[in-house]
Short mmCIF file of C-alpha atoms and ligand atoms in Angstrom, two decimals:
data_model
loop_
_atom_site.label_atom_id
_atom_site.label_comp_id
_atom_site.label_asym_id
_atom_site.label_seq_id
_atom_site.Cartn_x
_atom_site.Cartn_y
_atom_site.Cartn_z
CA MET A 1 -120.99 -77.51 -5.02
CA THR A 2 -120.08 -74.59 -2.86
CA LEU A 3 -122.33 -72.01 -4.32
CA ASP A 4 -125.28 -74.24 -3.53
CA ALA A 5 -123.87 -74.79 -0.06
CA ALA A 6 -123.66 -71.08 0.62
CA PRO A 7 -126.46 -69.43 -1.33
CA ALA A 8 -127.03 -65.83 -0.37
CA THR A 9 -129.88 -64.84 -2.58
CA THR A 10 -130.86 -61.79 -0.57
CA ILE A 11 -131.68 -59.85 -3.70
CA ASN A 12 -133.40 -62.36 -5.86
CA GLU A 13 -134.08 -65.95 -4.99
CA ARG A 14 -133.30 -67.37 -8.44
CA PRO A 15 -130.16 -69.48 -8.00
CA LEU A 16 -126.96 -68.66 -9.87
CA PRO A 17 -125.12 -71.42 -11.71
CA ALA A 18 -122.41 -73.29 -9.80
CA THR A 19 -120.60 -74.06 -13.07
CA PHE A 20 -120.29 -72.65 -16.57
CA THR A 21 -119.80 -74.94 -19.56
CA LEU A 22 -116.65 -74.48 -21.64
CA ASN A 23 -116.70 -74.72 -25.44
CA ASN A 24 -115.60 -78.39 -25.31
CA GLY A 25 -118.30 -79.39 -22.83
CA VAL A 26 -116.07 -79.35 -19.71
CA GLU A 27 -117.78 -77.80 -16.66
CA ILE A 28 -115.86 -75.09 -14.82
CA PRO A 29 -116.86 -74.04 -11.28
CA THR A 30 -117.89 -70.38 -11.42
CA VAL A 31 -115.61 -69.21 -8.58
CA GLY A 32 -111.95 -70.24 -8.43
CA LEU A 33 -109.38 -69.72 -5.69
CA GLY A 34 -106.39 -67.60 -6.75
CA THR A 35 -102.97 -68.71 -5.48
CA TRP A 36 -100.61 -65.96 -6.66
CA GLN A 37 -98.57 -64.65 -3.72
CA ALA A 38 -100.01 -67.26 -1.37
CA PRO A 39 -96.98 -67.67 0.95
CA LEU A 40 -95.32 -71.07 0.97
CA ASN A 41 -95.81 -71.61 4.70
CA VAL A 42 -99.59 -71.22 4.57
CA THR A 43 -100.56 -72.37 1.08
CA ARG A 44 -101.02 -76.05 1.93
CA GLU A 45 -103.29 -75.28 4.86
CA ALA A 46 -105.23 -72.55 3.03
CA VAL A 47 -105.90 -74.78 0.00
CA SER A 48 -106.95 -77.68 2.19
CA PHE A 49 -109.24 -75.42 4.23
CA ALA A 50 -110.72 -73.88 1.08
CA LEU A 51 -111.53 -77.27 -0.44
CA LYS A 52 -113.12 -78.42 2.82
CA GLN A 53 -115.26 -75.28 2.76
CA GLY A 54 -116.48 -76.12 -0.72
CA TYR A 55 -114.12 -74.48 -3.25
CA ARG A 56 -113.73 -76.80 -6.23
CA HIS A 57 -111.55 -74.68 -8.50
CA LEU A 58 -107.89 -73.69 -7.97
CA ASP A 59 -106.03 -71.20 -10.16
CA CYS A 60 -102.30 -71.96 -10.16
CA ALA A 61 -99.23 -71.20 -12.25
CA TYR A 62 -95.70 -72.53 -12.52
CA ILE A 63 -94.30 -69.05 -11.82
CA TYR A 64 -96.22 -68.72 -8.51
CA LEU A 65 -93.62 -71.19 -7.19
CA ASN A 66 -96.10 -72.72 -4.75
CA GLU A 67 -97.58 -75.54 -6.86
CA ARG A 68 -96.03 -78.21 -4.60
CA GLU A 69 -97.84 -76.73 -1.62
CA VAL A 70 -101.10 -76.47 -3.62
CA GLY A 71 -100.82 -80.17 -4.52
CA GLU A 72 -100.19 -81.06 -0.88
CA GLY A 73 -103.24 -79.01 0.08
CA ILE A 74 -105.41 -80.92 -2.38
CA ARG A 75 -104.30 -84.25 -0.92
CA ALA A 76 -104.63 -83.01 2.68
CA SER A 77 -108.21 -81.89 2.03
CA GLY A 78 -109.45 -85.42 1.36
CA VAL A 79 -111.46 -84.11 -1.59
CA PRO A 80 -111.06 -86.51 -4.54
CA ARG A 81 -108.86 -85.22 -7.37
CA SER A 82 -111.69 -85.74 -9.84
CA GLU A 83 -113.85 -83.20 -7.96
CA VAL A 84 -111.29 -80.39 -8.10
CA PHE A 85 -110.85 -78.22 -11.20
CA VAL A 86 -107.14 -77.35 -11.37
CA THR A 87 -105.78 -74.68 -13.70
CA SER A 88 -102.13 -73.92 -14.39
CA LYS A 89 -100.19 -71.80 -16.86
CA VAL A 90 -97.15 -72.23 -19.07
CA TRP A 91 -94.51 -69.73 -18.03
CA ASN A 92 -93.05 -67.32 -20.60
CA LEU A 93 -89.71 -69.11 -20.50
CA HIS A 94 -91.22 -72.46 -21.47
CA GLN A 95 -93.27 -71.43 -24.51
CA ASP A 96 -90.87 -73.21 -26.88
CA ASP A 97 -91.68 -76.54 -25.19
CA VAL A 98 -95.16 -76.40 -23.71
CA GLY A 99 -95.17 -80.13 -23.01
CA ALA A 100 -92.04 -79.86 -20.85
CA GLY A 101 -93.51 -76.81 -19.08
CA LEU A 102 -96.65 -78.75 -18.24
CA GLU A 103 -94.64 -81.75 -17.02
CA ARG A 104 -92.82 -79.50 -14.54
CA THR A 105 -96.17 -78.26 -13.23
CA LEU A 106 -97.67 -81.75 -13.02
CA GLU A 107 -94.65 -82.96 -11.08
CA ASN A 108 -94.94 -80.01 -8.69
CA LEU A 109 -98.67 -80.52 -8.18
CA GLY A 110 -98.33 -84.30 -7.99
CA LEU A 111 -101.09 -84.69 -10.59
CA GLU A 112 -101.51 -86.65 -13.82
CA TYR A 113 -103.38 -83.92 -15.68
CA VAL A 114 -104.72 -80.40 -15.27
CA ASP A 115 -108.29 -79.39 -16.02
CA LEU A 116 -107.23 -76.19 -17.76
CA TYR A 117 -103.83 -75.15 -19.08
CA LEU A 118 -103.29 -71.53 -20.09
CA VAL A 119 -100.65 -69.48 -21.88
CA HIS A 120 -99.66 -67.13 -19.03
CA TRP A 121 -98.70 -64.14 -21.20
CA PRO A 122 -98.51 -63.69 -24.99
CA ILE A 123 -94.77 -63.20 -24.58
CA ARG A 124 -91.79 -65.53 -24.78
CA PHE A 125 -88.65 -64.90 -22.72
CA PHE A 126 -85.16 -65.79 -23.97
CA PRO A 127 -83.58 -68.21 -21.53
CA ASP A 128 -80.53 -66.94 -19.65
CA PRO A 129 -79.33 -69.55 -17.16
CA SER A 130 -76.72 -67.12 -15.80
CA ALA A 131 -79.31 -64.46 -14.94
CA PRO A 132 -79.70 -63.66 -11.19
CA ASN A 133 -83.26 -65.00 -11.52
CA PRO A 134 -83.27 -67.33 -14.55
CA LEU A 135 -87.09 -67.50 -14.49
CA ARG A 136 -87.21 -63.75 -15.10
CA PRO A 137 -84.25 -63.00 -17.38
CA LEU A 138 -83.48 -59.30 -17.65
CA ASN A 139 -81.50 -57.17 -20.10
CA PRO A 140 -78.77 -54.89 -18.68
CA ASP A 141 -81.29 -51.99 -18.76
CA GLY A 142 -83.68 -53.90 -16.44
CA THR A 143 -86.26 -54.79 -19.10
CA TYR A 144 -87.30 -58.40 -19.67
CA LYS A 145 -85.48 -60.45 -22.33
CA VAL A 146 -88.50 -60.72 -24.60
CA ASP A 147 -88.17 -62.75 -27.81
CA ARG A 148 -89.66 -60.19 -30.15
CA ALA A 149 -89.65 -62.54 -33.15
CA TRP A 150 -91.59 -65.31 -31.41
CA ASP A 151 -94.91 -66.21 -32.99
CA GLN A 152 -97.63 -67.12 -30.47
CA ALA A 153 -99.00 -69.56 -33.07
CA ARG A 154 -96.05 -71.81 -32.14
CA THR A 155 -96.96 -71.68 -28.46
CA TRP A 156 -100.58 -72.44 -29.29
CA ALA A 157 -99.56 -75.46 -31.39
CA GLY A 158 -97.78 -76.75 -28.26
CA MET A 159 -100.95 -76.15 -26.24
CA GLU A 160 -102.99 -78.08 -28.79
CA ALA A 161 -100.51 -80.98 -28.52
CA VAL A 162 -100.85 -81.30 -24.70
CA TYR A 163 -104.63 -81.09 -25.12
CA ALA A 164 -104.58 -83.87 -27.74
CA ALA A 165 -102.39 -85.94 -25.41
CA GLY A 166 -105.02 -85.69 -22.64
CA LYS A 167 -102.69 -83.82 -20.24
CA ALA A 168 -105.11 -80.88 -20.09
CA ARG A 169 -108.90 -81.25 -20.26
CA ALA A 170 -109.16 -77.76 -21.75
CA ILE A 171 -106.70 -75.11 -22.98
CA GLY A 172 -106.80 -71.36 -23.13
CA VAL A 173 -104.88 -68.11 -22.84
CA CYS A 174 -104.31 -65.24 -20.43
CA ASN A 175 -103.75 -61.57 -21.10
CA PHE A 176 -104.80 -61.83 -24.75
CA SER A 177 -106.31 -58.65 -26.22
CA VAL A 178 -108.63 -58.71 -29.26
CA PRO A 179 -105.76 -58.06 -31.76
CA TYR A 180 -103.74 -60.92 -30.25
CA LEU A 181 -106.77 -63.25 -30.33
CA GLU A 182 -107.46 -62.30 -33.93
CA ALA A 183 -103.87 -63.12 -34.86
CA LEU A 184 -104.07 -66.46 -33.07
CA SER A 185 -107.40 -67.29 -34.72
CA ARG A 186 -105.70 -67.38 -38.13
CA THR A 187 -103.97 -70.66 -37.24
CA TRP A 188 -105.75 -72.15 -34.24
CA LYS A 189 -107.28 -75.58 -34.68
CA VAL A 190 -108.65 -75.64 -31.15
CA VAL A 191 -110.48 -72.46 -30.12
CA PRO A 192 -109.26 -71.38 -26.65
CA ALA A 193 -111.78 -72.33 -23.98
CA VAL A 194 -110.81 -69.44 -21.71
CA ASN A 195 -109.16 -66.03 -21.72
CA GLN A 196 -108.00 -65.02 -18.24
CA VAL A 197 -107.51 -61.27 -17.86
CA GLU A 198 -107.52 -58.59 -15.17
CA ASN A 199 -111.15 -57.79 -14.54
CA HIS A 200 -113.15 -55.76 -12.02
CA PRO A 201 -115.51 -52.77 -12.37
CA PHE A 202 -112.55 -50.42 -13.00
CA LEU A 203 -111.49 -52.66 -15.92
CA PRO A 204 -114.60 -54.51 -17.10
CA GLN A 205 -113.17 -55.14 -20.61
CA HIS A 206 -116.63 -55.02 -22.25
CA ALA A 207 -115.33 -55.14 -25.85
CA LEU A 208 -113.01 -58.07 -25.14
CA LYS A 209 -115.83 -59.90 -23.36
CA ALA A 210 -118.16 -59.37 -26.35
CA TRP A 211 -115.48 -60.71 -28.74
CA CYS A 212 -114.92 -63.78 -26.54
CA ASP A 213 -118.66 -64.33 -25.95
CA ALA A 214 -119.24 -64.40 -29.71
CA ARG A 215 -116.71 -67.23 -30.06
CA GLY A 216 -117.68 -69.24 -27.00
CA ILE A 217 -114.54 -68.26 -25.06
CA VAL A 218 -115.21 -67.89 -21.32
CA LEU A 219 -113.60 -64.87 -19.70
CA GLU A 220 -111.93 -65.38 -16.32
CA ALA A 221 -111.39 -62.40 -14.00
CA TYR A 222 -108.02 -62.22 -12.32
CA SER A 223 -107.50 -59.64 -9.59
CA PRO A 224 -111.30 -59.43 -9.18
CA LEU A 225 -110.80 -57.45 -5.96
CA GLY A 226 -108.11 -55.28 -7.55
CA GLY A 227 -105.09 -57.46 -6.75
CA PRO A 228 -102.81 -57.46 -3.70
CA GLY A 229 -104.38 -55.36 -0.95
CA ALA A 230 -107.76 -55.54 -2.73
CA PRO A 231 -107.95 -51.77 -3.52
CA VAL A 232 -111.27 -51.90 -5.41
CA LEU A 233 -113.00 -52.95 -2.19
CA GLN A 234 -112.55 -49.42 -0.86
CA ASP A 235 -114.42 -47.71 -3.70
CA GLU A 236 -117.43 -45.74 -2.47
CA ASP A 237 -119.77 -46.99 -5.20
CA ILE A 238 -118.84 -50.63 -4.47
CA VAL A 239 -119.34 -50.03 -0.75
CA ALA A 240 -122.75 -48.46 -1.46
CA VAL A 241 -123.88 -51.45 -3.54
CA ALA A 242 -122.69 -53.74 -0.74
CA LYS A 243 -124.60 -51.80 1.92
CA ARG A 244 -127.75 -51.72 -0.19
CA ASN A 245 -127.62 -55.51 -0.56
CA GLY A 246 -126.48 -56.32 2.96
CA VAL A 247 -123.32 -58.09 1.76
CA SER A 248 -119.57 -57.36 1.84
CA PRO A 249 -117.82 -55.37 -0.93
CA ALA A 250 -115.91 -58.57 -1.81
CA THR A 251 -119.21 -60.37 -2.34
CA VAL A 252 -120.30 -57.57 -4.69
CA LEU A 253 -117.10 -57.80 -6.78
CA ILE A 254 -117.17 -61.61 -6.98
CA SER A 255 -120.90 -61.71 -7.67
CA TYR A 256 -120.57 -59.02 -10.36
CA GLN A 257 -118.47 -61.41 -12.40
CA VAL A 258 -120.64 -64.51 -11.94
CA ASN A 259 -123.75 -62.47 -12.82
CA ARG A 260 -122.16 -61.49 -16.16
CA GLY A 261 -120.93 -64.98 -16.99
CA VAL A 262 -117.30 -64.37 -16.03
CA VAL A 263 -115.32 -66.67 -13.69
CA PRO A 264 -113.77 -64.69 -10.78
CA LEU A 265 -110.57 -66.01 -9.16
CA PRO A 266 -110.32 -64.23 -5.76
CA LYS A 267 -107.17 -65.05 -3.82
CA SER A 268 -107.05 -65.34 -0.05
CA VAL A 269 -105.20 -67.30 2.59
CA SER A 270 -107.35 -66.04 5.48
CA HIS A 271 -110.01 -68.45 6.71
CA GLU A 272 -112.52 -65.68 7.26
CA ARG A 273 -112.04 -64.20 3.80
CA LEU A 274 -111.97 -67.58 2.08
CA VAL A 275 -115.43 -68.27 3.50
CA GLN A 276 -116.64 -64.76 2.69
CA ASN A 277 -115.47 -65.07 -0.92
CA LEU A 278 -117.62 -68.14 -1.54
CA ARG A 279 -120.74 -66.06 -1.11
CA VAL A 280 -122.30 -65.20 -4.46
CA VAL A 281 -125.54 -63.27 -4.83
CA ARG A 282 -127.72 -62.29 -7.76
CA LEU A 283 -127.42 -58.55 -8.35
CA SER A 284 -130.24 -56.43 -9.74
CA ALA A 285 -130.11 -55.07 -13.29
CA GLU A 286 -129.68 -51.57 -11.80
CA ASP A 287 -126.68 -52.60 -9.70
CA MET A 288 -125.12 -54.44 -12.66
CA ALA A 289 -125.57 -51.36 -14.86
CA LEU A 290 -123.97 -49.18 -12.21
CA LEU A 291 -120.97 -51.54 -11.86
CA ASP A 292 -120.69 -51.95 -15.64
CA GLY A 293 -120.47 -48.17 -16.04
CA LEU A 294 -117.95 -47.20 -13.33
CA ALA A 295 -114.92 -47.32 -15.64
CA ALA A 296 -116.64 -45.22 -18.30
CA ARG A 297 -117.58 -42.70 -15.61
CA GLY A 298 -113.94 -41.93 -14.81
CA LYS A 299 -112.76 -44.82 -12.67
CA ALA A 300 -110.96 -46.82 -15.36
CA GLN A 301 -107.79 -48.32 -13.96
CA ARG A 302 -105.52 -51.25 -14.80
CA LEU A 303 -103.72 -52.41 -11.68
CA ASN A 304 -101.51 -55.28 -12.93
CA LYS A 305 -99.02 -54.10 -15.54
CA PRO A 306 -95.68 -55.95 -15.49
CA PRO A 307 -92.82 -54.03 -17.18
CA PHE A 308 -92.56 -56.12 -20.33
CA CYS A 309 -91.97 -53.05 -22.52
CA TRP A 310 -94.12 -54.77 -25.08
CA ASP A 311 -97.40 -53.77 -26.72
CA LEU A 312 -100.03 -56.30 -25.64
CA GLY A 313 -102.72 -54.73 -27.80
CA PHE A 314 -104.87 -53.35 -24.99
CA ASP A 315 -106.01 -49.75 -25.49
CA ASP A 316 -104.75 -48.73 -22.05
CA TRP A 317 -101.39 -50.54 -22.29
CA ASP A 318 -98.51 -48.65 -23.88
N1 NAP B 1 -102.99 -64.78 -15.52
C1 NAP B 1 -102.38 -63.78 -14.93
O1 NAP B 1 -101.51 -63.10 -15.51
C2 NAP B 1 -102.75 -63.43 -13.52
C3 NAP B 1 -102.32 -62.22 -12.96
C4 NAP B 1 -102.71 -61.93 -11.65
C5 NAP B 1 -103.49 -62.83 -10.93
N2 NAP B 1 -103.88 -64.01 -11.49
C6 NAP B 1 -104.69 -65.00 -10.75
O2 NAP B 1 -105.83 -64.35 -10.20
C7 NAP B 1 -105.85 -64.53 -8.78
C8 NAP B 1 -106.51 -63.35 -8.09
O3 NAP B 1 -105.87 -62.14 -8.37
P1 NAP B 1 -104.95 -61.38 -7.30
O4 NAP B 1 -104.32 -62.35 -6.38
O5 NAP B 1 -104.10 -60.46 -8.10
O6 NAP B 1 -105.92 -60.42 -6.52
P2 NAP B 1 -107.37 -60.44 -5.83
O7 NAP B 1 -107.88 -61.81 -5.70
O8 NAP B 1 -108.17 -59.42 -6.53
O9 NAP B 1 -107.01 -59.84 -4.40
C9 NAP B 1 -106.18 -60.52 -3.50
C10 NAP B 1 -105.95 -59.61 -2.28
O10 NAP B 1 -107.21 -59.36 -1.65
C11 NAP B 1 -107.17 -59.78 -0.30
N3 NAP B 1 -108.52 -60.29 -0.01
C12 NAP B 1 -109.05 -61.45 -0.47
N4 NAP B 1 -110.34 -61.57 -0.08
C13 NAP B 1 -110.62 -60.48 0.65
C14 NAP B 1 -111.79 -60.03 1.31
N5 NAP B 1 -112.90 -60.75 1.32
N6 NAP B 1 -111.73 -58.84 1.97
C15 NAP B 1 -110.58 -58.10 1.98
N7 NAP B 1 -109.44 -58.48 1.34
C16 NAP B 1 -109.47 -59.65 0.69
C17 NAP B 1 -106.05 -60.82 -0.24
O11 NAP B 1 -105.46 -60.89 1.04
P3 NAP B 1 -105.49 -62.22 1.98
O12 NAP B 1 -104.85 -63.34 1.21
O13 NAP B 1 -104.70 -61.82 3.17
O14 NAP B 1 -106.92 -62.49 2.26
C18 NAP B 1 -105.06 -60.23 -1.24
O15 NAP B 1 -104.30 -59.17 -0.66
C19 NAP B 1 -104.37 -64.71 -8.46
O16 NAP B 1 -104.15 -65.20 -7.15
C20 NAP B 1 -103.94 -65.62 -9.57
O17 NAP B 1 -104.38 -66.94 -9.31
C21 NAP B 1 -103.53 -64.32 -12.77
#
């Protein structure tokens, strides 16, 4: 796998794992390619190029509206379907019929199954076919039409059904805080394999990670570079760690996650950056401690906060 193909063990020659094992035994490649905001006209080529370079994990979602192009990229790469770990997510609008949501995604991707299917947000939208954008129905005041009475246990039962049907090799959630996970745990029959949340040294989510670790739930890091424009790359402490190790700031942020057992999902459509983002190095205990402590030392920042007007249970989310 890629990480073996591009080892950069400048710090310590012990190899890092190329995969982590999920709680149902499925292997997940430790670095995935993000596809949010990958423009339609370049997605096919970027995905194909990435797979040829050695990526084996793609992070997709129905709402990214580019799953057709991702599927075309997989086929154009020549890499067998069975060697690619494909994740997608049920959109907020489709939580009342997870199976139908997954079918839409499978049709778009041109696949028979996904490797991982996630609840995108712990929020259900009311459908409004007459809305200007029916996928994002809004109230007259501009807030989302959130179904405040919806119980996420119902969504999770739908997730368990597509898992039982073999349409998803593993199932999990995104953007679930500890209180939301605790609520879900009262009725879940299948423990989520994954919780995908915003994660980088400004938002390391140590308490959430400890909760998930204790239950065998793998954390995935979305926006590992800070999201669009990759703002965390500019941070002086990150740049200093990069210089000390002779690697790029992106390599530090991606490696930080793999070193702590978290799956980073960096997005890029640039050939140069796609190659750069495959480089993963082992960081020293001192560097890990420094990165782990940046948020507590005044740099805490959440960068992805859609206006749901809904309490998601995170301490920094009002
Ligand atoms: N579950 C959720 O709710 C959720 C939310 C957000 C994101 N995600 C997933 O997580 C993935 C990653 O998060 P993200 O897209 O928000 O942000 P990200 O991966 O942290 O950052 C992407 C940005 O960084 C740039 N970039 C990538 N590699 C770079 C490098 N080596 N040097 C400099 N700039 C670089 C990209 O531009 P170029 O493309 O031009 O290189 C893009 O502007 C998403 O694509 C999506 O799959 C999930």
